[in-house]
Coordinates of C-alpha atoms and ligand atoms in Angstrom, one line a residue:
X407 CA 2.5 -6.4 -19.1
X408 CA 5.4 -8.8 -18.5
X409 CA 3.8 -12.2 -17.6
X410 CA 7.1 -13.9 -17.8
X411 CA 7.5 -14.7 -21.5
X412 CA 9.8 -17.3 -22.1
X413 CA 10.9 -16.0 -25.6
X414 CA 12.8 -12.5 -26.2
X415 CA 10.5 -9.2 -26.6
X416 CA 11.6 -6.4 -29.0
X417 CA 14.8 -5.0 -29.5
X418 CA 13.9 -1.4 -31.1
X419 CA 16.7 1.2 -32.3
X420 CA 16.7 4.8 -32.2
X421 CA 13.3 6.9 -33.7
X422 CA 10.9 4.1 -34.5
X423 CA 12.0 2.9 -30.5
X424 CA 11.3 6.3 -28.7
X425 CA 7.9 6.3 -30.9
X426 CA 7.3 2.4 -29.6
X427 CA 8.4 3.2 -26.2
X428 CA 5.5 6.1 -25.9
X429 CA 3.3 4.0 -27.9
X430 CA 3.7 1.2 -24.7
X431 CA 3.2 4.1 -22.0
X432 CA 0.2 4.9 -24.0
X433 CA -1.3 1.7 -23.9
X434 CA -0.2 0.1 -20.6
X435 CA -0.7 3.6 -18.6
X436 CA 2.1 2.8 -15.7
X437 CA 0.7 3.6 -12.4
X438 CA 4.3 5.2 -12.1
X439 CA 7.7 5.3 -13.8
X440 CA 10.8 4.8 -12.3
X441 CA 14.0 5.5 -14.5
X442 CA 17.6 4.1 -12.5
X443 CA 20.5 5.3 -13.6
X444 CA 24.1 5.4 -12.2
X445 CA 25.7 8.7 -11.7
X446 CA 27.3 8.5 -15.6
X447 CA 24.1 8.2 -17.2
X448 CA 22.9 10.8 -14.7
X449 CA 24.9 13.6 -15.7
X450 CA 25.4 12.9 -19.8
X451 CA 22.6 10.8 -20.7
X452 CA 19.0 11.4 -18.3
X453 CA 18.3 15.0 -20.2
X454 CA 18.5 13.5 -23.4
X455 CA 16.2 10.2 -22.7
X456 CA 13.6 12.5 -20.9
X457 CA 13.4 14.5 -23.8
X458 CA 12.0 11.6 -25.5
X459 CA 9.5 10.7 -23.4
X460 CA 6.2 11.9 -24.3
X461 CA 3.9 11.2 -20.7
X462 CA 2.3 13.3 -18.5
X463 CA 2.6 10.2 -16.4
X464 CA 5.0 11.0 -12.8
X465 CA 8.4 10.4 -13.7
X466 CA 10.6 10.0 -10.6
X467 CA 15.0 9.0 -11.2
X468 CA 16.9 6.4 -9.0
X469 CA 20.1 6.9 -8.7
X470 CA 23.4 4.1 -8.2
X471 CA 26.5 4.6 -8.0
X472 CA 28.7 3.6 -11.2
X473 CA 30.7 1.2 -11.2
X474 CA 30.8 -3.1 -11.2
X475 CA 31.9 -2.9 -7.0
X476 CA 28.3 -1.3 -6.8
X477 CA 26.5 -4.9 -8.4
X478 CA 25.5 -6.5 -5.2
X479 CA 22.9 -6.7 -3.1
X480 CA 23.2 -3.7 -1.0
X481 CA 22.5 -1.8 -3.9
X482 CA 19.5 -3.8 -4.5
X483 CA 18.1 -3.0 -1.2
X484 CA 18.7 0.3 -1.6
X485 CA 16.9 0.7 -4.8
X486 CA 14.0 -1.0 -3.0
X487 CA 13.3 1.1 -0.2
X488 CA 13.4 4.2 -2.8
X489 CA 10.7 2.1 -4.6
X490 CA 9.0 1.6 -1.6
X491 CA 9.1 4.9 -0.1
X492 CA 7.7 6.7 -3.3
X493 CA 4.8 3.8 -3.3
X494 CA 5.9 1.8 -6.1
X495 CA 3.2 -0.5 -7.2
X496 CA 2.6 -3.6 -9.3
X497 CA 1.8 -0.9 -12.1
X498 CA 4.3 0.7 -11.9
X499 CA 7.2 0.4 -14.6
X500 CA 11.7 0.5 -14.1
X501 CA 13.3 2.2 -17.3
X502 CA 16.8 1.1 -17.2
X503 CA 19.1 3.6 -18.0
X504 CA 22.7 2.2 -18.3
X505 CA 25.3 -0.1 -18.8
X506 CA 25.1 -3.7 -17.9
X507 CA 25.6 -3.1 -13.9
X508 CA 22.2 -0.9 -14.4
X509 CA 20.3 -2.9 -16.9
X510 CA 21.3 -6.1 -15.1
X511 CA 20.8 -5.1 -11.1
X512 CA 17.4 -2.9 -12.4
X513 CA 16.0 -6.0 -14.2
X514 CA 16.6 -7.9 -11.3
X515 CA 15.3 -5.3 -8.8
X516 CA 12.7 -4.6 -11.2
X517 CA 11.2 -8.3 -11.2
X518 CA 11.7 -9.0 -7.2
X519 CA 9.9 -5.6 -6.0
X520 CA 6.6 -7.0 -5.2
X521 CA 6.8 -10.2 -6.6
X522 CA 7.7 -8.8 -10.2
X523 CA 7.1 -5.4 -12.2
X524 CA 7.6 -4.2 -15.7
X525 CA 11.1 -3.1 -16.6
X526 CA 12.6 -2.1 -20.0
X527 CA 16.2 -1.7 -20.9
X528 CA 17.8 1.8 -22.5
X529 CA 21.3 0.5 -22.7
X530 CA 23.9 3.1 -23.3
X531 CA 27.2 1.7 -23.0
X532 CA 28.3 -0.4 -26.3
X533 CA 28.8 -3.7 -23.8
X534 CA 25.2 -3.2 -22.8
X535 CA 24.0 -2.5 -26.1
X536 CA 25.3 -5.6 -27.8
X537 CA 24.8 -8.2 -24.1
X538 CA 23.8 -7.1 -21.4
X539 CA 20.2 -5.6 -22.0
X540 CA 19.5 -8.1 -24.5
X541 CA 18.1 -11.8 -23.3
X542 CA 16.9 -11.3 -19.9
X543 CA 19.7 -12.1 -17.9
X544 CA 19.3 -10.1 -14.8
X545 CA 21.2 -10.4 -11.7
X546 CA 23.9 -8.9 -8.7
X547 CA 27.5 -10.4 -7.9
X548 CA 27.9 -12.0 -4.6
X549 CA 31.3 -10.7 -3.1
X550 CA 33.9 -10.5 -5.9
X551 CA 31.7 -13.4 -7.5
X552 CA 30.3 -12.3 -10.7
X553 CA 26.8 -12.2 -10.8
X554 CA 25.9 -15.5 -8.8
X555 CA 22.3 -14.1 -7.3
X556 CA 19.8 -13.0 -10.6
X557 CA 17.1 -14.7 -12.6
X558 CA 16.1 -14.6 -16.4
X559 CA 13.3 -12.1 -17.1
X560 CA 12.6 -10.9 -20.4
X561 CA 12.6 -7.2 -20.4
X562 CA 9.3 -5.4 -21.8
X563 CA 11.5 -4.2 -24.7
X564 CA 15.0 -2.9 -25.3
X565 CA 15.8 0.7 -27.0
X566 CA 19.0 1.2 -28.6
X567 CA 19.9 4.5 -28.9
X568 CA 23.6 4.5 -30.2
X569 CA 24.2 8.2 -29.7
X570 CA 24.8 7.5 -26.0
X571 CA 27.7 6.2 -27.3
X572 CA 29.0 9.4 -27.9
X573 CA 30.1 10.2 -23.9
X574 CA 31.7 6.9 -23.4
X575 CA 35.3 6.3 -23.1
X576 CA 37.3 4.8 -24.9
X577 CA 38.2 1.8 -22.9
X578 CA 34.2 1.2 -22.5
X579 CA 34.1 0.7 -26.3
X580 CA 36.7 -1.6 -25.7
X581 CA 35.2 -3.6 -23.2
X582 CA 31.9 -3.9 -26.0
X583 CA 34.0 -4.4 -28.9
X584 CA 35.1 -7.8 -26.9
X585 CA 31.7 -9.4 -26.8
X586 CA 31.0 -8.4 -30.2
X587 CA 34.7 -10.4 -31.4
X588 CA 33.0 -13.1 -29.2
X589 CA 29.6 -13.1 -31.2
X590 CA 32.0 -13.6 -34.7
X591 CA 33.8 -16.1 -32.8
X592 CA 30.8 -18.3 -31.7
X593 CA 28.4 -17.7 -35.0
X594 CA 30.1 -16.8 -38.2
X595 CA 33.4 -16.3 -40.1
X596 CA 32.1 -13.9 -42.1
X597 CA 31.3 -11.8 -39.3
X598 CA 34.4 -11.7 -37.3
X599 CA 36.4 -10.6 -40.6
X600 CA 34.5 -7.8 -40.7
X601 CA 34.5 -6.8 -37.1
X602 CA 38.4 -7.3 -36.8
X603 CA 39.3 -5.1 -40.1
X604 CA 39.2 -1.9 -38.4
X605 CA 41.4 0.0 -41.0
X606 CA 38.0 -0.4 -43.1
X607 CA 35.5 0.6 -40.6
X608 CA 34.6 3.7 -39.2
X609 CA 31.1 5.3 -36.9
X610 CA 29.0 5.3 -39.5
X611 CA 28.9 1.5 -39.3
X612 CA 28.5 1.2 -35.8
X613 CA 24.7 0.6 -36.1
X614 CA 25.3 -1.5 -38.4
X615 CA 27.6 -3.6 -36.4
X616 CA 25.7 -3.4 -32.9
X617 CA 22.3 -4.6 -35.4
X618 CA 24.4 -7.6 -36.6
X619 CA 25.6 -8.3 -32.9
X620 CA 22.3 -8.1 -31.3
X621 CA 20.5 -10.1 -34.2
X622 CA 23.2 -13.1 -33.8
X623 CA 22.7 -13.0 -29.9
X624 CA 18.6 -13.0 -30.5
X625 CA 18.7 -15.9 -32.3
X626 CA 20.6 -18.1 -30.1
X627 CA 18.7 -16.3 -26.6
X628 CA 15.0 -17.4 -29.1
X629 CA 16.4 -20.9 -29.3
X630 CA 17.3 -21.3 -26.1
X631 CA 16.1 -18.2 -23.4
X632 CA 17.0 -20.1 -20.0
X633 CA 20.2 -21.5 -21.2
X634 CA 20.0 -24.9 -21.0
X635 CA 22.1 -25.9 -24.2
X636 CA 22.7 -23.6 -27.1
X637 CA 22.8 -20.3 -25.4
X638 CA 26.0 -21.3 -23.0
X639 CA 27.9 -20.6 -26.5
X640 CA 27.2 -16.7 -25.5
X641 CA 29.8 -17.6 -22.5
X642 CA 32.3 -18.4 -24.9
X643 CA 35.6 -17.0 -23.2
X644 CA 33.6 -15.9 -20.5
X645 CA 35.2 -19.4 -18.1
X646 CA 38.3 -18.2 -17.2
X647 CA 37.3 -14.4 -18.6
X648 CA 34.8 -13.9 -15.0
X649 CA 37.1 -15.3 -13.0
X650 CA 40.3 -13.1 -14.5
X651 CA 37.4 -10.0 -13.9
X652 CA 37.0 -11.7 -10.1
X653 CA 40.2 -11.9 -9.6
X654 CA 41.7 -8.6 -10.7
X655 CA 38.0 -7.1 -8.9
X656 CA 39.7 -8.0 -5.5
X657 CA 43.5 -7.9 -5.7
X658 CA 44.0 -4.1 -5.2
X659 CA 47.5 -4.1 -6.7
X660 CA 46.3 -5.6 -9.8
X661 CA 44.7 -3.2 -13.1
X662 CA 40.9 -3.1 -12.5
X663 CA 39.9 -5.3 -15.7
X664 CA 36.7 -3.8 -17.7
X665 CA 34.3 -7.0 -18.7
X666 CA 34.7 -7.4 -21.8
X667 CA 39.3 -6.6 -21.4
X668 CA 39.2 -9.8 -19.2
X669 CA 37.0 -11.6 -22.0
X670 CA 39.3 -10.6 -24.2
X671 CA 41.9 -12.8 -22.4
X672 CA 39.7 -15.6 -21.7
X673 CA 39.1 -16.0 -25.7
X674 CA 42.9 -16.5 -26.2
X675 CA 42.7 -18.6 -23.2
X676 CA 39.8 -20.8 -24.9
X677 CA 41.1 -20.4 -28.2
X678 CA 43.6 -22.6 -27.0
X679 CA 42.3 -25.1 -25.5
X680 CA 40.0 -25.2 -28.1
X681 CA 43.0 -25.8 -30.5
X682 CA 44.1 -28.7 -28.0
X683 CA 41.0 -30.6 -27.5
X684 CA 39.0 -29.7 -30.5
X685 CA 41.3 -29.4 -33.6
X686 CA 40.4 -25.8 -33.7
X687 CA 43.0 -24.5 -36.2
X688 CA 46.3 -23.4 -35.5
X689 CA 46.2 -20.8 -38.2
X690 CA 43.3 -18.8 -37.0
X691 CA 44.6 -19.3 -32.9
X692 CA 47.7 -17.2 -34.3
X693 CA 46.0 -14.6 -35.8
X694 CA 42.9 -14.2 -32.6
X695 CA 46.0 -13.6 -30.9
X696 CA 47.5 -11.3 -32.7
X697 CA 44.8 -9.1 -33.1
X698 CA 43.0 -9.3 -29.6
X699 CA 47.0 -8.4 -28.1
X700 CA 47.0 -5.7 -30.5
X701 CA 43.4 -4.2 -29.2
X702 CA 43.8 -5.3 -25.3
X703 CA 47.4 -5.8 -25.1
X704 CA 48.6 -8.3 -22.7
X705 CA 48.1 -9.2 -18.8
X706 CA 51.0 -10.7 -16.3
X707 CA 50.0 -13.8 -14.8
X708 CA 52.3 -15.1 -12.0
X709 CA 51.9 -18.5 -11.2
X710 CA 50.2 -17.7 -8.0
X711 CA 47.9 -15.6 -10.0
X712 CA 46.8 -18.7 -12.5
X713 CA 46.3 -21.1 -9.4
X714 CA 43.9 -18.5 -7.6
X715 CA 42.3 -17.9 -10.9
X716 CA 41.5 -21.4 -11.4
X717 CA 40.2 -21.9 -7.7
X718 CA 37.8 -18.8 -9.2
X719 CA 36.6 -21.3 -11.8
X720 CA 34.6 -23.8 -9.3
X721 CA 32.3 -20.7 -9.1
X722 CA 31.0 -20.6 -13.0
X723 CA 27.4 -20.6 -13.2
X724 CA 27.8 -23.1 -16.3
X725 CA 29.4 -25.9 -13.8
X726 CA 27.3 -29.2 -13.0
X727 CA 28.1 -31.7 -10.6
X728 CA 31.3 -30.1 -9.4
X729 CA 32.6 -30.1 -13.0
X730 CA 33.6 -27.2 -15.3
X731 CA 31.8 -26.7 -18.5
X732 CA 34.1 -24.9 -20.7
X733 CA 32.5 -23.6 -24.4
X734 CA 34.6 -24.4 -27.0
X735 CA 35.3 -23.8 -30.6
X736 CA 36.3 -26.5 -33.7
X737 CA 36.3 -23.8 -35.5
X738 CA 34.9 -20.0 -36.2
X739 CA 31.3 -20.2 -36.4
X740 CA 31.5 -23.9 -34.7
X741 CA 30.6 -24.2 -30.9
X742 CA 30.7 -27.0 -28.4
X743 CA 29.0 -27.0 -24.9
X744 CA 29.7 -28.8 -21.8
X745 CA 33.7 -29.6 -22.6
X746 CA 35.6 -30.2 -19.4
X747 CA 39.4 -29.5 -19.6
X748 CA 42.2 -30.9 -17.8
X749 CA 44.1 -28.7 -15.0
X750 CA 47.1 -29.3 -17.3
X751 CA 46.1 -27.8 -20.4
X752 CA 44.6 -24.9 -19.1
X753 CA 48.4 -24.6 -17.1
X754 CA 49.5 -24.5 -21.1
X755 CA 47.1 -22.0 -22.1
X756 CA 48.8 -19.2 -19.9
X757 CA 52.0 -20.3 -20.9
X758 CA 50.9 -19.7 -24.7
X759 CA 49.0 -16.4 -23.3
X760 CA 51.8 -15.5 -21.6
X761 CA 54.4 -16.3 -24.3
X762 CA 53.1 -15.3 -27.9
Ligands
LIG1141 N1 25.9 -12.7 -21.8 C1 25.5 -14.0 -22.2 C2 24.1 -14.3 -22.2 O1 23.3 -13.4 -22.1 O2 23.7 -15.4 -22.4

């Protein structure tokens, strides 16, 4: 099974998945299986998965509690001694039934039980679908720090089954929608048209879509699986976007920001400076404004609020040296890595957030 591979496994959708899936159970014979879901994926989407499975193999259900307060390492532990109480073994396998707090905290469980076993991901919230599950990333938040403690562990495979999709609310597809602006903003022109012309899109092309998504965020996790140049452009608006999710995590008068709502922000944010420091044009900033304020609509930032959420900053996992690496574009379909930014023009990227 999973002997660390440093390059991405299969992503597999829908029929020809469920049939690879019990094609892998068939052939790797889990001592045990262990499927984690939160208490969402409990209630509207365990029946239909176990449906698919065809194993006589025991099949025993952890259960989180939803929800990103629930990413840390209490959690963890508590998934552990479940494991550990029904004799989990280094043969057994973790199906991963969720959104990215349960593909990301059961891929990390997953690889720490005993030094490392098998996990696969069944993402069934668009964000997960598109991200999360995809590329290895695994990993808890430390405090309101977003995911500080994880490691990168390919998952055995990934199923994508889009008719999850059909209990999630409508704010979730939201929070998805933002990562897949983010994969048209970091990889091709063409794509983001299409994405942003909603008027001309409709279900039917969702597949579609997450296909496209996932296939763009493949190649650049093939390229580059442990991050170390080419994949930080998946972080684009994800700088100040983690720590606007931090911050709003643990200020309990503020919204509760979904992921991909505060990415949204942090790609206007980053559009801007990207405008300022890298010619990106003025043109196309307009009009990513316009249309992510039409989806998200708009935050209130008070002064205070910007100066703690730049203090939030010196906590990015893309930082070096005490300095930090912003992503930015020259243009749609043109990243750079590694920028740093002056205090002073990320003061004037709220004030054109907050004023456009
Ligand atoms: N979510 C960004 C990445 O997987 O690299």
């Amino acid at each position: 099974m999973n002997d660390f591979p440093a390059s991405l496994n299969p992503v597999l959708y829908t029929e020809k998945g469920y049939d690879k899936l019990n094609a892998f159970l068939k052939k790797n014979d889990p001592s045990k299986i262990f499927v984690l879901v939160d208490s969402n994926t409990h209630s509207n989407c365990l029946s239909q998965f176990l449906q698919k499975l065809e194993t006589s193999i025991t099949t025993e259900v952890i259960e989180i509690e939803s929800g990103e307060e629930f990413k840390n390492l209490q959690t963890c532990e508590g998934v552990w001694n479940v494991l550990s109480e029904l004799e989990a073994d280094r043969k057994s396998l973790m199906i991963n039934l969720g959104g990215g707090v349960v593909t990301d905290l059961g891929g990390f469980v997953a690889s720490t039980f005993k030094r490392g076993i098998s996990f696969i991901n069944v993402p069934t919230s668009l964000l997960a679908m598109v991200d999360a599950s995809v590329g290895g990333k695994t990993g808890v938040d430390l405090g309101n720090l977003k995911n500080q403690i994880g490691i990168i562990i390919q998952p055995e495979m990934v199923l994508i089954d889009s008719s999850f999709l059909g209990t999630l609310p409508a704010n979730e597809m939201r929070s998805g929608l933002a990562e897949i602006l983010k994969h048209g903003l970091i990889a091709s022109e063409e794509y983001w048209r299409k994405v942003t012309n909603l008027a001309d899109l409709d279900l039917s092309d969702l597949d579609d879509i997450i296909k496209e998504s996932v296939d763009i965020k493949a190649r650049i996790v093939k390229k580059d699986p442990k991050e170390k140049n080419i994949r930080k452009t998946l972080n684009y608006g994800h700088t100040l976007g983690h720590a606007i999710e931090s911050y709003c995590l643990t200020h309990p008068d503020r919204n509760k920001l979904l992921h991909g709502e505060a990415i949204a922000a942090g790609m206007i944010l980053e559009t801007f400076i990207s405008h300022k420091l890298q010619d990106f044009p003025e043109n196309k900033l307009q009009q990513i404004n316009g249309l992510i304020k039409d989806m998200y609509g708009k935050e209130s930032f008070s002064a205070d609020d910007i100066s703690e959420i730049k203090n939030l900053m010196k906590f990015d996992k893309k930082n070096e040296r005490g300095n930090i690496n912003f992503v930015l574009l020259k243009d749609i379909g043109a990243p750079v890595v590694d920028i740093t930014v002056p205090d002073t023009v990320i003061d004037k990227a709220f004030e054109f957030y907050l004023n456009n």
